[in-house]
XYZ file of C-alpha atoms in Angstrom:
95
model
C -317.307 -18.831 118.631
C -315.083 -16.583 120.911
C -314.396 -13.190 119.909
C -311.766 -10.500 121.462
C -313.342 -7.364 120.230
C -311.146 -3.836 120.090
C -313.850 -2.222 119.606
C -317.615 -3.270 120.207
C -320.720 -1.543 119.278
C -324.215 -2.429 119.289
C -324.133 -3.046 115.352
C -321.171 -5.450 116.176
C -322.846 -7.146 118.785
C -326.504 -7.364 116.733
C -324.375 -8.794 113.663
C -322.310 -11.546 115.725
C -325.283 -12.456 117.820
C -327.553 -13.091 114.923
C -329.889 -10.918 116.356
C -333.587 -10.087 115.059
C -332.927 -8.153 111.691
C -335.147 -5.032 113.349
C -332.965 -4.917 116.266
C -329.884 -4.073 113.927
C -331.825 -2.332 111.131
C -332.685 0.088 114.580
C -329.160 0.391 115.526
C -328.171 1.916 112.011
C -330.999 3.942 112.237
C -330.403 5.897 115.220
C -326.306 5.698 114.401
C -325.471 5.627 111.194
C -322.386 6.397 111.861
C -321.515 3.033 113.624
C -321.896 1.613 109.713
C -318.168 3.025 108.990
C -316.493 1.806 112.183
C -313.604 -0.917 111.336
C -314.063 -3.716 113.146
C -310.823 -5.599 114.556
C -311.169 -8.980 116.332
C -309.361 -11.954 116.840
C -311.158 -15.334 116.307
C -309.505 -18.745 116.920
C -308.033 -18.094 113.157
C -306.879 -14.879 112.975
C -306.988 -11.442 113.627
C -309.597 -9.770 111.339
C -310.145 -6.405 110.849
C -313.967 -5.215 108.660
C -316.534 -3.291 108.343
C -320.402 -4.252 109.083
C -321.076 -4.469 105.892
C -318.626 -7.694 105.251
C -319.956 -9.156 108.586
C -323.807 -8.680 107.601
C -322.707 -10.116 103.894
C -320.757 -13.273 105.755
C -323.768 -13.754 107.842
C -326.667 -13.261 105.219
C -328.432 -10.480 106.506
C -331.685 -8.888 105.208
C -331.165 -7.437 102.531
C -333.088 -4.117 103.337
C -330.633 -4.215 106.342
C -327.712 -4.226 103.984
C -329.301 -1.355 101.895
C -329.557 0.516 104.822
C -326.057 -0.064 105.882
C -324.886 0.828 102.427
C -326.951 4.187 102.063
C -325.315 5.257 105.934
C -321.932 4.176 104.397
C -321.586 3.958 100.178
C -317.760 3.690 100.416
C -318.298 0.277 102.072
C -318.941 -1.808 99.034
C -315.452 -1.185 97.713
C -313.369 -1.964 100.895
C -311.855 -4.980 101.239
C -311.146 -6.771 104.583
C -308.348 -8.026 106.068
C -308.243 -11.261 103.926
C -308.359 -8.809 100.601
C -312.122 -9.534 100.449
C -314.886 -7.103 99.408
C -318.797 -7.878 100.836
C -319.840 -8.976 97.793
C -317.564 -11.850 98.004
C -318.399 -12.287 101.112
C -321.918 -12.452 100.395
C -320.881 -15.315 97.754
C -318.982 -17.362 100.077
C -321.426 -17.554 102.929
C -324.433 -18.361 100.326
């Protein structure tokens, strides 16, 4: 699926991609900071606007790489997307 990213990091790209869990889980390692970023992007439905904690959620991540994203960012649990969403629903809707 084609994305139009605003603003891409390595995160981003490791969570679209599907990448290896490690390779992620060593991007919020060495920037945990990247684990706050808001994601904007348009897909062919919609702009969406997240953080990587709702994309690792809608794309079943590890879960110690979603522990590790929530100890870099705590707040992230609690913020919804821009569909009103918050990861654990996410996490529900994606299986």
């Amino acid at each position: 699926m084609p994305y139009n990213f605003k603003l891409c990091s390595p995160l981003l790209l490791a969570l679209i991609n599907n990448a290896p869990a490690e390779t992620a889980m060593r991007v919020v390692e060495s920037h945990p900071a990247v684990c706050g970023l808001e994601l904007e992007f348009k897909t062919p439905s919609g702009a969406k606007k997240m953080l990587p904690l709702h994309l690792a959620s809608m794309n079943q991540a590890p879960l110690d790489l979603v522990s590790r994203i929530l100890e870099s960012h705590s707040k992230a649990c609690a913020v919804q997307d821009s569909e009103g969403k918050l990861p654990v629903q996410l996490a529900a809707d994606n299986g």
